[in-house]
Short mmCIF file of C-alpha atoms (C1' of nucleotides) in Angstrom, two decimals:
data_model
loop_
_atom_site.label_atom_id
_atom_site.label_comp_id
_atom_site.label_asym_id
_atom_site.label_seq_id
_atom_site.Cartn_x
_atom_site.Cartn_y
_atom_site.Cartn_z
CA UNK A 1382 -29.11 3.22 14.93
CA UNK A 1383 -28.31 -0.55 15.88
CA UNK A 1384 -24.95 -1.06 16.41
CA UNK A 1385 -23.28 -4.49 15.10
CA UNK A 1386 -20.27 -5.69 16.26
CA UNK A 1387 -17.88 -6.05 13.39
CA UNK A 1388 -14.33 -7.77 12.98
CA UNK A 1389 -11.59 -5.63 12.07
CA UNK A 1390 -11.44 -7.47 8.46
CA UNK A 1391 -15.70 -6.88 8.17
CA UNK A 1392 -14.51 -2.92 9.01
CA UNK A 1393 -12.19 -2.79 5.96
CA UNK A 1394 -14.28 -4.26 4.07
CA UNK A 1395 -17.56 -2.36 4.36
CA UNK A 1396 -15.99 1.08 4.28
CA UNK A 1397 -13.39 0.23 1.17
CA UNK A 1398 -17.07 -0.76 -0.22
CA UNK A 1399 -18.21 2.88 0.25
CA UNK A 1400 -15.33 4.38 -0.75
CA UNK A 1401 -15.16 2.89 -4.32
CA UNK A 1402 -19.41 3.39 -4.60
CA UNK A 1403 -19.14 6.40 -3.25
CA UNK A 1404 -21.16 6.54 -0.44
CA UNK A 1405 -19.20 8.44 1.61
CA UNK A 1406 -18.63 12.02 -0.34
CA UNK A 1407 -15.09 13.75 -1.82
CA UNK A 1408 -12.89 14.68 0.29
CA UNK A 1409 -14.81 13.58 4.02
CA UNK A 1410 -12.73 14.08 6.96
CA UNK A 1411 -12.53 10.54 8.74
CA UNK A 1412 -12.77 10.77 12.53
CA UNK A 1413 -12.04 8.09 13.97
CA UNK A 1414 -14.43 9.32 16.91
CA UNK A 1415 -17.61 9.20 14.53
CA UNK A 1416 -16.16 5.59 12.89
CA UNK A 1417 -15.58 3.93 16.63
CA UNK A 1418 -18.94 5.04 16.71
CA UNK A 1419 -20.28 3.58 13.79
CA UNK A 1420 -18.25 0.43 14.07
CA UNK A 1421 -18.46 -0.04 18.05
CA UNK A 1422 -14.55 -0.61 18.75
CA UNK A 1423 -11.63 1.89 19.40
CA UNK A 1424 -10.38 4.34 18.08
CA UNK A 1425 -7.06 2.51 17.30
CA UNK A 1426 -8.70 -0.50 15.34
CA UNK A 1427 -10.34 2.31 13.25
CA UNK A 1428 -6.58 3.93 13.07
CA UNK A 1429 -5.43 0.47 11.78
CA UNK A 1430 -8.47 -0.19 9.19
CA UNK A 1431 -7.69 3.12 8.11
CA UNK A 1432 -4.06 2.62 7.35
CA UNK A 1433 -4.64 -0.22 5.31
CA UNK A 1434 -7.32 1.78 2.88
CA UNK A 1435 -4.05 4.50 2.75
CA UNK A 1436 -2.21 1.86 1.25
CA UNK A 1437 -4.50 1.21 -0.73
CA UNK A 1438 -4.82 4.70 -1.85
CA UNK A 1439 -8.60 5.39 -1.23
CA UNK A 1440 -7.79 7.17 1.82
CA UNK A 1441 -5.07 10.13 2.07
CA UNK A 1442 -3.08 10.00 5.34
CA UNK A 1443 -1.68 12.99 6.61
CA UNK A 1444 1.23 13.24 9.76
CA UNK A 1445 -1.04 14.54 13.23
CA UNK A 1446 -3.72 15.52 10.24
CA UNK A 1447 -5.83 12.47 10.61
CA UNK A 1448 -7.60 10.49 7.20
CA UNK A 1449 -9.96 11.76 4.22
CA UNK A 1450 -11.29 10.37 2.03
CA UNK A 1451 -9.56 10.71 -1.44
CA UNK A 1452 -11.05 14.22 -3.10
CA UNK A 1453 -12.69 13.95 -6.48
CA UNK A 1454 -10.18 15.02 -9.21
CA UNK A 1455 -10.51 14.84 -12.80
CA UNK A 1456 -6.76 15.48 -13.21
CA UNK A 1457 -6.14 11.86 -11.34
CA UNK A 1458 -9.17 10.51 -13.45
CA UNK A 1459 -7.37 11.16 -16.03
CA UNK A 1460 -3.72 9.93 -14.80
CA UNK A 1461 -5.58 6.80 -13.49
CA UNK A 1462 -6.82 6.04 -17.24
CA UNK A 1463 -3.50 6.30 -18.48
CA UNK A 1464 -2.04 3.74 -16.37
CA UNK A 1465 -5.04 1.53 -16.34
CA UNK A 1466 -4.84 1.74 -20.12
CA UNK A 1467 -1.15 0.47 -20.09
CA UNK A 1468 -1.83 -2.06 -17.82
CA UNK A 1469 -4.55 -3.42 -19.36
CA UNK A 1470 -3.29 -3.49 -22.88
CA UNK A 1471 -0.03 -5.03 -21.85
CA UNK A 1472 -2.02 -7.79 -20.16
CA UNK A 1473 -4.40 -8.25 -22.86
CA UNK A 1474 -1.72 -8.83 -25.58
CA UNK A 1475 0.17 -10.96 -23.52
CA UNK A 1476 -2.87 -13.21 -22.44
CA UNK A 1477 -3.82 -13.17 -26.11
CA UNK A 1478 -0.70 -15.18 -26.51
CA UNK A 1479 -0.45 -17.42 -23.59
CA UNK A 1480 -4.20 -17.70 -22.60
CA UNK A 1481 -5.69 -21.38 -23.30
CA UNK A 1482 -9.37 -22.62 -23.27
CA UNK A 1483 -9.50 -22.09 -19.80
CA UNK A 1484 -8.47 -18.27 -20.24
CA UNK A 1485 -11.68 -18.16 -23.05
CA UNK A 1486 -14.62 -20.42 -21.01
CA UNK A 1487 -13.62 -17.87 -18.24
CA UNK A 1488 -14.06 -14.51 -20.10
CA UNK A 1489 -16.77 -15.41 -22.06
CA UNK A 1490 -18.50 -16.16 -18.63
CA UNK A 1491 -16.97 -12.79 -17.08
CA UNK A 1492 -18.46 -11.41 -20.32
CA UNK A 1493 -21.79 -12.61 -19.67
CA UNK A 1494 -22.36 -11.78 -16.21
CA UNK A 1495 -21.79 -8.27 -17.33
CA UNK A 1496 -23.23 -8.00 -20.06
CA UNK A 1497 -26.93 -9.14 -18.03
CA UNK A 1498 -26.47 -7.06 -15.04
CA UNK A 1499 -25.14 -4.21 -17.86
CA UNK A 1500 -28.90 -5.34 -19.67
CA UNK A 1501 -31.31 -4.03 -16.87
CA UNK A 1502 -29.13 -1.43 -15.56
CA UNK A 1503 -31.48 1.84 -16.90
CA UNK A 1504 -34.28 0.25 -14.58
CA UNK A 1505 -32.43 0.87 -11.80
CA UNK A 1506 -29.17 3.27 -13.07
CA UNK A 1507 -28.38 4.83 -9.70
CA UNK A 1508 -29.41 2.41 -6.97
CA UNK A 1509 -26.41 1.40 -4.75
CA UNK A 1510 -27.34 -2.24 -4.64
CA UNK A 1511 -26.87 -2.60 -8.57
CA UNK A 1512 -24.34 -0.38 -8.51
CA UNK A 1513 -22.12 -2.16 -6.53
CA UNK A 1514 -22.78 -5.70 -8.29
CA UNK A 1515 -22.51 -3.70 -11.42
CA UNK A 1516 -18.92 -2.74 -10.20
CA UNK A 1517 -17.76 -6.50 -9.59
CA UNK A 1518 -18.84 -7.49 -12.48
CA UNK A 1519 -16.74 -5.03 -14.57
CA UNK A 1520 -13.58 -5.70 -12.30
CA UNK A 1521 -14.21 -9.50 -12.54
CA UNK A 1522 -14.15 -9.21 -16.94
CA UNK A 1523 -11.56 -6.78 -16.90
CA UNK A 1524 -9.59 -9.02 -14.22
CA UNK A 1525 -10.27 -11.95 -16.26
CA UNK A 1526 -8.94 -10.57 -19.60
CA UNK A 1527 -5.91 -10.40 -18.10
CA UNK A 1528 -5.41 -12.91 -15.86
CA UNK A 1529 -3.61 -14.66 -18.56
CA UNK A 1530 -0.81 -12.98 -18.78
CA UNK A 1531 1.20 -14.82 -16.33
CA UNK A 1532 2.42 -11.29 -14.45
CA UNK A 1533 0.73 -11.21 -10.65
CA UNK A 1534 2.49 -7.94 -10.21
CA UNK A 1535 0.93 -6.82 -13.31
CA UNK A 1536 -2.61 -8.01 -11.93
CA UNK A 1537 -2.15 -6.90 -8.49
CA UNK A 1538 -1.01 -3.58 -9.60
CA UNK A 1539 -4.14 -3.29 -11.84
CA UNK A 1540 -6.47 -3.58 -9.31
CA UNK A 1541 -5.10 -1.28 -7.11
CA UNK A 1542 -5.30 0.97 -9.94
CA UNK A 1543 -9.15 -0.17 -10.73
CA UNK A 1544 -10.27 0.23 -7.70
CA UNK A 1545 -8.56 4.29 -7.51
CA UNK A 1546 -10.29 4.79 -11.02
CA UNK A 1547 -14.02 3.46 -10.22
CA UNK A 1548 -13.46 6.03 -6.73
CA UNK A 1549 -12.69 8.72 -9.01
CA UNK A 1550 -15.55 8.02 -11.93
CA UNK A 1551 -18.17 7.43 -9.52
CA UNK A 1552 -17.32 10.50 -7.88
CA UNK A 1553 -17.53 12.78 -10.81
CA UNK A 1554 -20.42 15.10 -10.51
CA UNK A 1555 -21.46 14.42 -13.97
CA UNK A 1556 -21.09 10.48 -13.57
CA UNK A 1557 -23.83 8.60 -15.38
CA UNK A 1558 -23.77 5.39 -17.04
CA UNK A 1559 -23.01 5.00 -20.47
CA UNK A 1560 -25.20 2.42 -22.78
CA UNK A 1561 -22.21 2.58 -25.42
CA UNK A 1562 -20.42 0.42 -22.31
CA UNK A 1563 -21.84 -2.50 -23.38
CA UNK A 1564 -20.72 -2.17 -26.61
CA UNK A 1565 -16.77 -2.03 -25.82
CA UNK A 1566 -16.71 -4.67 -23.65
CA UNK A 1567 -18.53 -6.86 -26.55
CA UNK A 1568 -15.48 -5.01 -28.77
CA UNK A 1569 -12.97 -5.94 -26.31
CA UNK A 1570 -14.16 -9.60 -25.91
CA UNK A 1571 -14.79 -10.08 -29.67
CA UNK A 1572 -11.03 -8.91 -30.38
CA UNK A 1573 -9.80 -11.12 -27.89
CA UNK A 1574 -11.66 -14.33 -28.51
CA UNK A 1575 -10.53 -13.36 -32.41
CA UNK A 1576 -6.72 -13.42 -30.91
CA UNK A 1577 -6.56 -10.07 -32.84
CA UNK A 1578 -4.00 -7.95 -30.60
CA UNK A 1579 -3.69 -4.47 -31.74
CA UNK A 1580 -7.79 -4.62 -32.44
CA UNK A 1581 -8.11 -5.64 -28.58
CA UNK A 1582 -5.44 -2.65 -27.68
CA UNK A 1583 -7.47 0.05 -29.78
CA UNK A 1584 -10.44 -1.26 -27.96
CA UNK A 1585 -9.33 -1.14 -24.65
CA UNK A 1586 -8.48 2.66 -25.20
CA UNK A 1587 -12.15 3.38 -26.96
CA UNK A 1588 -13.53 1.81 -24.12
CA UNK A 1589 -11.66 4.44 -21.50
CA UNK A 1590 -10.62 7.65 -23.58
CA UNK A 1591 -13.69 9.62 -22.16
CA UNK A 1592 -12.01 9.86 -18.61
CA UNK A 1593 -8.79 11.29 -20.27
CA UNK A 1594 -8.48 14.36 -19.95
CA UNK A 1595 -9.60 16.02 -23.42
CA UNK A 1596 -11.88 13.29 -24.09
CA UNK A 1597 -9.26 11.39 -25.93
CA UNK A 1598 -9.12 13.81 -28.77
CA UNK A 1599 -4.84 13.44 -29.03
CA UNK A 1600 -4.58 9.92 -29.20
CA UNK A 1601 -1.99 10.05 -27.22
CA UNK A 1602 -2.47 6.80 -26.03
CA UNK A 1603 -3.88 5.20 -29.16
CA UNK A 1604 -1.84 1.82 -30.47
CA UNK B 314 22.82 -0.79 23.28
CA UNK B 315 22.04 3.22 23.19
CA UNK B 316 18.41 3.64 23.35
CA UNK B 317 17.70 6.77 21.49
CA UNK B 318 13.77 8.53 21.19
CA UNK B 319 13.02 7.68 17.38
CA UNK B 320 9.28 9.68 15.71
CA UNK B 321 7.32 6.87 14.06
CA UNK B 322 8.41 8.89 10.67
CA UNK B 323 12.24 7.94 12.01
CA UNK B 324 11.30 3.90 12.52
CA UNK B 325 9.69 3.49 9.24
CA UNK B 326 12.41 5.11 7.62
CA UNK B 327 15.42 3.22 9.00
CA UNK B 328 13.61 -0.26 8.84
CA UNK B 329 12.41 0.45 5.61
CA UNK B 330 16.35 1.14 4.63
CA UNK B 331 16.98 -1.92 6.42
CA UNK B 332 14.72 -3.95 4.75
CA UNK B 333 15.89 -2.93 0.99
CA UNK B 334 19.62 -3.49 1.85
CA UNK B 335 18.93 -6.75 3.60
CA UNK B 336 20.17 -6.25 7.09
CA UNK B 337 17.04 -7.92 8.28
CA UNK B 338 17.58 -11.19 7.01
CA UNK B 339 14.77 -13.20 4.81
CA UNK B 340 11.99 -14.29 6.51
CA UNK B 341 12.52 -12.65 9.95
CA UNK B 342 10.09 -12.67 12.16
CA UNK B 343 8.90 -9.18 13.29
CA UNK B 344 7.80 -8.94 16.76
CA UNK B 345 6.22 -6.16 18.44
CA UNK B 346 8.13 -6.42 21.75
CA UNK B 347 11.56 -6.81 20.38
CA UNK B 348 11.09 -3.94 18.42
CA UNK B 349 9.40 -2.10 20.81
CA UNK B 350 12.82 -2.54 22.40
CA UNK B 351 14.96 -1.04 20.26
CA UNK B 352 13.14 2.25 19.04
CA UNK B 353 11.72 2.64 22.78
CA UNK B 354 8.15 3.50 22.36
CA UNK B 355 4.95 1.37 22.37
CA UNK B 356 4.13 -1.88 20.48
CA UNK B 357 1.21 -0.21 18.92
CA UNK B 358 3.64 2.38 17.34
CA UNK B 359 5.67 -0.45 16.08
CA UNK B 360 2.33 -2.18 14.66
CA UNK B 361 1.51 1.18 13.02
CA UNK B 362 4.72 1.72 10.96
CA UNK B 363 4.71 -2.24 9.94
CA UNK B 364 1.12 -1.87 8.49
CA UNK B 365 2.68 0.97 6.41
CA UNK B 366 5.67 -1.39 5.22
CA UNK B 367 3.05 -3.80 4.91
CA UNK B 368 1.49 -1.78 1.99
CA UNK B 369 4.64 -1.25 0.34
CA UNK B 370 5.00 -5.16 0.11
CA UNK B 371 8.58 -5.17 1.86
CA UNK B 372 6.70 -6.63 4.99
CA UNK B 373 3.51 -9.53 4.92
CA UNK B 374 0.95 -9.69 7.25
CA UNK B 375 -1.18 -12.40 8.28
CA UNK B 376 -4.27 -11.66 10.40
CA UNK B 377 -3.32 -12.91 13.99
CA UNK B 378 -0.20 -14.06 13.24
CA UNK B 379 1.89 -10.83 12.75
CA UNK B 380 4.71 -9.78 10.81
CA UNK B 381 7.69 -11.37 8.96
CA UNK B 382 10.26 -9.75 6.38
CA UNK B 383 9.02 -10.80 2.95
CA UNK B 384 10.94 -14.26 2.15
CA UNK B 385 13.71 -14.40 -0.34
CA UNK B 386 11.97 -16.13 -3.36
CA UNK B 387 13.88 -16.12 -6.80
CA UNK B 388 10.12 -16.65 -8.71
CA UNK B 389 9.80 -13.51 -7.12
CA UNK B 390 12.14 -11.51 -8.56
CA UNK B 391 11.41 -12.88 -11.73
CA UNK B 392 8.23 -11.49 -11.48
CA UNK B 393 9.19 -7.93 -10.24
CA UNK B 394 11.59 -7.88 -13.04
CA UNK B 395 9.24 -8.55 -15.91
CA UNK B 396 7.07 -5.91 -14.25
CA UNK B 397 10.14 -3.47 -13.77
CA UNK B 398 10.94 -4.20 -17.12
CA UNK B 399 7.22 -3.20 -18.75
CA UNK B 400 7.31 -0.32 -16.55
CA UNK B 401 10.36 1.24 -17.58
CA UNK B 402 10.60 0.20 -20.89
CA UNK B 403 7.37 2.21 -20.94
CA UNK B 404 8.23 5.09 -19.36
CA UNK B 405 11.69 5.74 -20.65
CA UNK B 406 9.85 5.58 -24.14
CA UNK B 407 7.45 8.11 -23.24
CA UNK B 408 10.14 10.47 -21.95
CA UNK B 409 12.55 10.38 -24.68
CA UNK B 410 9.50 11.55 -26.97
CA UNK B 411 8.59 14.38 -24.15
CA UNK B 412 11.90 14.85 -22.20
CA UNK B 413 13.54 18.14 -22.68
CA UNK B 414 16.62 19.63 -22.32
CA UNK B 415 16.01 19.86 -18.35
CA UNK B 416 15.28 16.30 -19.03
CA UNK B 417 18.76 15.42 -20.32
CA UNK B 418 20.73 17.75 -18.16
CA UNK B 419 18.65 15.32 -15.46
CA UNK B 420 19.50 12.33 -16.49
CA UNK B 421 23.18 13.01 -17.28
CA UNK B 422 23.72 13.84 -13.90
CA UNK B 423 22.06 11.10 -12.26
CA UNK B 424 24.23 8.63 -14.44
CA UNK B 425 27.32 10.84 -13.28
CA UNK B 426 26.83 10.23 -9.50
CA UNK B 427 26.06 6.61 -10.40
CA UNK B 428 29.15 5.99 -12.45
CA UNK B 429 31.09 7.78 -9.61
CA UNK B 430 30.05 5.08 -6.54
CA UNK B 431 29.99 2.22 -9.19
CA UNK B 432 33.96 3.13 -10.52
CA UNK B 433 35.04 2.51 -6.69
CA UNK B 434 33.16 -0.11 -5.75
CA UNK B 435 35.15 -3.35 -6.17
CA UNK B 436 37.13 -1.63 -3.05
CA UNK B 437 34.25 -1.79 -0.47
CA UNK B 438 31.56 -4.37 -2.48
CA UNK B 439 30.03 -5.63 1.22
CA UNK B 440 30.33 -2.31 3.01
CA UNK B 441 26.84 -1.84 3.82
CA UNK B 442 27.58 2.13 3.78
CA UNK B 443 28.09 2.02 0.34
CA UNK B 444 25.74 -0.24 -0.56
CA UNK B 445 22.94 2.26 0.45
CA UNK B 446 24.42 4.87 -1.13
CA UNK B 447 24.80 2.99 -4.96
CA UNK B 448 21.32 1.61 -4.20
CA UNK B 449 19.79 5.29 -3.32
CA UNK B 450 21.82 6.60 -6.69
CA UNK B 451 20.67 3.90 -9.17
CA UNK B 452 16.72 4.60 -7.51
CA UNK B 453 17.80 7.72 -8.72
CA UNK B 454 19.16 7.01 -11.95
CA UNK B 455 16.03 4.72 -13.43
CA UNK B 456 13.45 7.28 -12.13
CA UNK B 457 15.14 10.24 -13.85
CA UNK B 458 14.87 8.01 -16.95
CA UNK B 459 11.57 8.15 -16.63
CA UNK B 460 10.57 11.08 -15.08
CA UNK B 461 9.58 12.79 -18.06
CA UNK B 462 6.97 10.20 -18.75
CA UNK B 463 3.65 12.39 -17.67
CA UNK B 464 2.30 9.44 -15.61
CA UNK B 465 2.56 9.75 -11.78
CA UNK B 466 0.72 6.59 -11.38
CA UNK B 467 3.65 4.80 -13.58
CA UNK B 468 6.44 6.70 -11.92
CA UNK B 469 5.04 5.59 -8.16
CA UNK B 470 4.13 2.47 -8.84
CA UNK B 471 8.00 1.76 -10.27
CA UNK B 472 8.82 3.58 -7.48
CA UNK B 473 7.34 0.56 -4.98
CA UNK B 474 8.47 -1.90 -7.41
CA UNK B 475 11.77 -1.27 -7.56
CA UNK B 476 12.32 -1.08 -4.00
CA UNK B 477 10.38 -4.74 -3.84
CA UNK B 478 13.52 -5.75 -6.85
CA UNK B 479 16.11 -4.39 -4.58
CA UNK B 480 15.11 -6.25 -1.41
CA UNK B 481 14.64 -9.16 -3.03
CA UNK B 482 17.92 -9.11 -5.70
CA UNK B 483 20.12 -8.19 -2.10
CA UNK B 484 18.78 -11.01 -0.76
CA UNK B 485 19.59 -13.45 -3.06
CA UNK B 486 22.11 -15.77 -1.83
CA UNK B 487 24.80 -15.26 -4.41
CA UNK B 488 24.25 -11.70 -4.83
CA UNK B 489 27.19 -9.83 -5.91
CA UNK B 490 27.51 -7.10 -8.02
CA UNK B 491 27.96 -7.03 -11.71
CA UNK B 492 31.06 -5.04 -13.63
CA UNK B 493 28.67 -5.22 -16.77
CA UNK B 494 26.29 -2.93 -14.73
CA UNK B 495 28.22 0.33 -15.61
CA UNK B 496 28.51 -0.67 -19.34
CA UNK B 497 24.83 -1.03 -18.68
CA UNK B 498 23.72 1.93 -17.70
CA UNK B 499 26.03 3.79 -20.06
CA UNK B 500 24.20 1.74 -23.05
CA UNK B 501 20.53 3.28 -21.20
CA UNK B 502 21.84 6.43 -21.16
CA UNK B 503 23.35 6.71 -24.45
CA UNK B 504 20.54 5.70 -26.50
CA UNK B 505 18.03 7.63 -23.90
CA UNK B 506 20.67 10.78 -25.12
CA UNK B 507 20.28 9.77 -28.95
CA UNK B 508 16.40 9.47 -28.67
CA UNK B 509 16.36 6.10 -30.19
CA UNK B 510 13.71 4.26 -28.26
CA UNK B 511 13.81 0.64 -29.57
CA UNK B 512 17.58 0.57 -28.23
CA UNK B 513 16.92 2.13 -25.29
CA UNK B 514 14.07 -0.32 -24.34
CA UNK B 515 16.52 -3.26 -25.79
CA UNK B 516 19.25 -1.61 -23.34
CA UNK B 517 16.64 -1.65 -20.37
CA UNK B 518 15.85 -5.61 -21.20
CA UNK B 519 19.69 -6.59 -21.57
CA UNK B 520 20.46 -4.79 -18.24
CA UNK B 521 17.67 -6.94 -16.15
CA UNK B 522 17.40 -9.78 -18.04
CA UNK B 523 19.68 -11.67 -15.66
CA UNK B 524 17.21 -11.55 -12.96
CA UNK B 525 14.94 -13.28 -14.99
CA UNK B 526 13.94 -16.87 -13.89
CA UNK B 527 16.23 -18.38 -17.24
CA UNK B 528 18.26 -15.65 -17.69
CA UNK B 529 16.56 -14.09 -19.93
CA UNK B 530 17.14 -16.99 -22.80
CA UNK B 531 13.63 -16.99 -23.93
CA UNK B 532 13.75 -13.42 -24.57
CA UNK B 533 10.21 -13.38 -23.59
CA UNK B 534 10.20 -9.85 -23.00
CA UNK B 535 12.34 -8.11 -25.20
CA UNK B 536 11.43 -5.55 -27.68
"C1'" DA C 1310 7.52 -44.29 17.36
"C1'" DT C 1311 3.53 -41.41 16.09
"C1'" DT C 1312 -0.54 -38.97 16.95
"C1'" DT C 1313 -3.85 -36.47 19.90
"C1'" DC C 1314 -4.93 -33.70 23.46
"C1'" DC C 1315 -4.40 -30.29 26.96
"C1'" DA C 1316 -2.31 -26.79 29.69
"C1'" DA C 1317 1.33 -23.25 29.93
"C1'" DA C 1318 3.76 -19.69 27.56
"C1'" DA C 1319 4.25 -16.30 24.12
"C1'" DA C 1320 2.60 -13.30 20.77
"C1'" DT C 1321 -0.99 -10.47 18.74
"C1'" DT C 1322 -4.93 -7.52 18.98
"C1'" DT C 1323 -7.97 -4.55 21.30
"C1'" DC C 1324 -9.08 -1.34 24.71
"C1'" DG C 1325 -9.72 3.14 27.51
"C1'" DA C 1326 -7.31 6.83 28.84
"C1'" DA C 1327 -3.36 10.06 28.99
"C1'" DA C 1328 -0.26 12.94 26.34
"C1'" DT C 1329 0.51 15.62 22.36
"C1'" DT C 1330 -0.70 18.37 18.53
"C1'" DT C 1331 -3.77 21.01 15.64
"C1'" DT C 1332 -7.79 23.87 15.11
"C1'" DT C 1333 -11.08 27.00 16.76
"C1'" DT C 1334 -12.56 30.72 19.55
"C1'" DG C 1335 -12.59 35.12 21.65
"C1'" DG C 1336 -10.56 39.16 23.27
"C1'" DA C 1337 -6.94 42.82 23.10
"C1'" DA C 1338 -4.06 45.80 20.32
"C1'" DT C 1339 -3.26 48.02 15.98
"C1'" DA D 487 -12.54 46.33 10.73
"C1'" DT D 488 -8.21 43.59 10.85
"C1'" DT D 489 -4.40 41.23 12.89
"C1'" DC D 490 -2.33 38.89 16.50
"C1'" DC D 491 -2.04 36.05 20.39
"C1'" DA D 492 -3.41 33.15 24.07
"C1'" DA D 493 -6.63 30.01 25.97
"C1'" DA D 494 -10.06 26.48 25.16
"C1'" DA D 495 -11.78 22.81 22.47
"C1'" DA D 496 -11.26 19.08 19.45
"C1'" DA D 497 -8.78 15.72 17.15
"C1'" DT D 498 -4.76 12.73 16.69
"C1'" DT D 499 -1.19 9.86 18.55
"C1'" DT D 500 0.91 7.23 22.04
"C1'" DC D 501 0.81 4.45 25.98
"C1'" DG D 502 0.47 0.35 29.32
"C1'" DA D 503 -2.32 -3.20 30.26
"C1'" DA D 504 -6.19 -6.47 29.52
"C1'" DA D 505 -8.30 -9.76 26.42
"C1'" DT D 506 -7.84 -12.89 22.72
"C1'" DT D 507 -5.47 -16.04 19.82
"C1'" DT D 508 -1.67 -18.84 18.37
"C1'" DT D 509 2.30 -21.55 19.45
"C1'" DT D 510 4.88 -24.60 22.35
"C1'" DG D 511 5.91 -28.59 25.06
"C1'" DG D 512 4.88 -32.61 27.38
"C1'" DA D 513 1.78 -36.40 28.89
"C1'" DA D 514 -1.53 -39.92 27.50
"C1'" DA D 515 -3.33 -42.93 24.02
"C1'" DT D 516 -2.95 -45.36 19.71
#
DNA sequence: ATTTCCAAAAATTTCGAAATTTTTTGGAAT
DNA sequence: ATTCCAAAAAATTTCGAAATTTTTGGAAAT
């Protein structure tokens, strides 16, 4: 194997990368022998890197125990969707009332994006590549929907929490992609281009109720 | 000055309680070697436990150019408040439709260690001492509030937010504290007790509503 | 007086190895 | 066969110093 020199920055970002696609399995002890390997650099910039990803909750940390990589849990699936669903229907409503023009030209080009990559993605359903443009693309609209909302602890708090859910879904062993995606995000854009609140709230929770736990079946979350 | 052998586990802990009750000043820069100094072990152990404040946003970073104690920055703890508020109004909601009796007992004596400290403390306002100890008791009150919410992802993410508030409310420059605060809490509590949820969330809104950036004139966020 | 440049000083980041701790292994006693 | 314990192996954490980068301070030029 060739080894590349990286940056400390590059090292974040290319294994955060695999942890939210997936590439590296549930639950993988993280040496930092094998990474300073991998990486060419010492075992305390891989210590560092590793920290960061803790923080960022894709990694578990554990006192003279050493980093894993988060374990696949449908329990925190399902307490990620909850959150993600309050976040994101807080920030919707309130963008629905603040956004401007600017707020609209921006999600209906979010929108679009997604919606073409979301187009060809049967072609191609489990190749990492498309995967992983797939996966910006849905942050960027669901970003964008509420970037409005005039809260940056709101938004920065949200993607913390999106990037813990798409770890999580894409480690299910029963993950597949859904076709009925595309047509929640058109629900969720058409409800918010409408300015129609409680429609864009009950389509934000259609759009994530099958990674609660029972499916969605209570409500519970419902508007 | 003493040196005394501190674990890492030890240094974050007492800087972290340092940071939240504003004994490091705004600002501050945070260099290894001084540090290093004081807790008597490496700079890279230092560098370690300030990544980990890092992530709890009580510390910023900046590639190559170290570590500072997050500015004071009254936009700032605007912002945590509206997201404080939305969090709590949230989860006190959700646990007055869940809580139980184990719940309430909870809850009632959270508020009764709170009202304790807060009934004495016109006699020592400053004393740092006390300071920690109301601030560790009113953590302790508003997660109670909410800890029958279901949602560990809402409880820890308050959890880092409100320590964010408190650093940045202790550092204000006319920070003093508030008589009304008691009345406040009491007004939480009692409609928490009476499972009315509009006038608990109201209660929650009047009580940080003068940390907002007007005062809270617009109302922008009440119920 | 202001700006630009350069060298010295200071701070941060990275390194390789030593010290510590946890985990595994293998043998003796129950 | 099972449990317990000690020794070996493996992994993590800490260290002191080297390498890199930023900041500082003063001299030269505009």
């Amino acid at each position: 194997m060739l080894k590349t020199k990286f940056t400390t920055p590059q090292i974040y970002n290319d294994l955060h990368m695999q942890l939210v696609t997936a590439q590296i399995p549930q639950g993988t002890k993280l040496r930092s022998e094998h990474l300073r390997d991998r990486y060419d650099c010492s075992a305390n910039t891989i210590r560092e890197v590793l920290f960061r990803l803790a923080s960022a909750e894709l990694v578990v940390f554990e006192e003279q125990r050493g980093f894993r990589a988060q374990p696949a849990d449908r329990e925190r699936l399902h307490h990620l969707t909850t959150f993600r669903v309050l976040l994101e229907q807080e920030g919707a409503a309130t963008s629905i009332q603040k956004g401007g023009l600017e707020w609209e030209a921006q999600l209906s080009a979010a929108h679009h994006k997604l919606s073409h990559i979301e187009g060809r993605i049967d072609e191609a359903r489990f190749d990492v590549a498309v995967l992983r443009l797939w996966s910006l693309a849905e942050l960027e609209f669901h970003d964008t929907l509420i970037s409005a909302c005039g809260s940056p602890f709101l938004r920065s708090n949200y993607r913390r929490t999106y990037d813990q859910f798409r770890q999580q879904k894409i480690m299910q062993p029963d993950y597949g992609f859904h076709p009925e995606n595309a047509l929640e995000h058109q629900s969720i854009i058409d409800a918010a281009l409408a300015r129609d609140e409680p429609g864009c709230k009950r389509a934000i929770y259609e759009h994530m109720k099958r990674n609660l736990r029972d499916g969605g079946a209570s409500g519970e979350h419902a508007p």
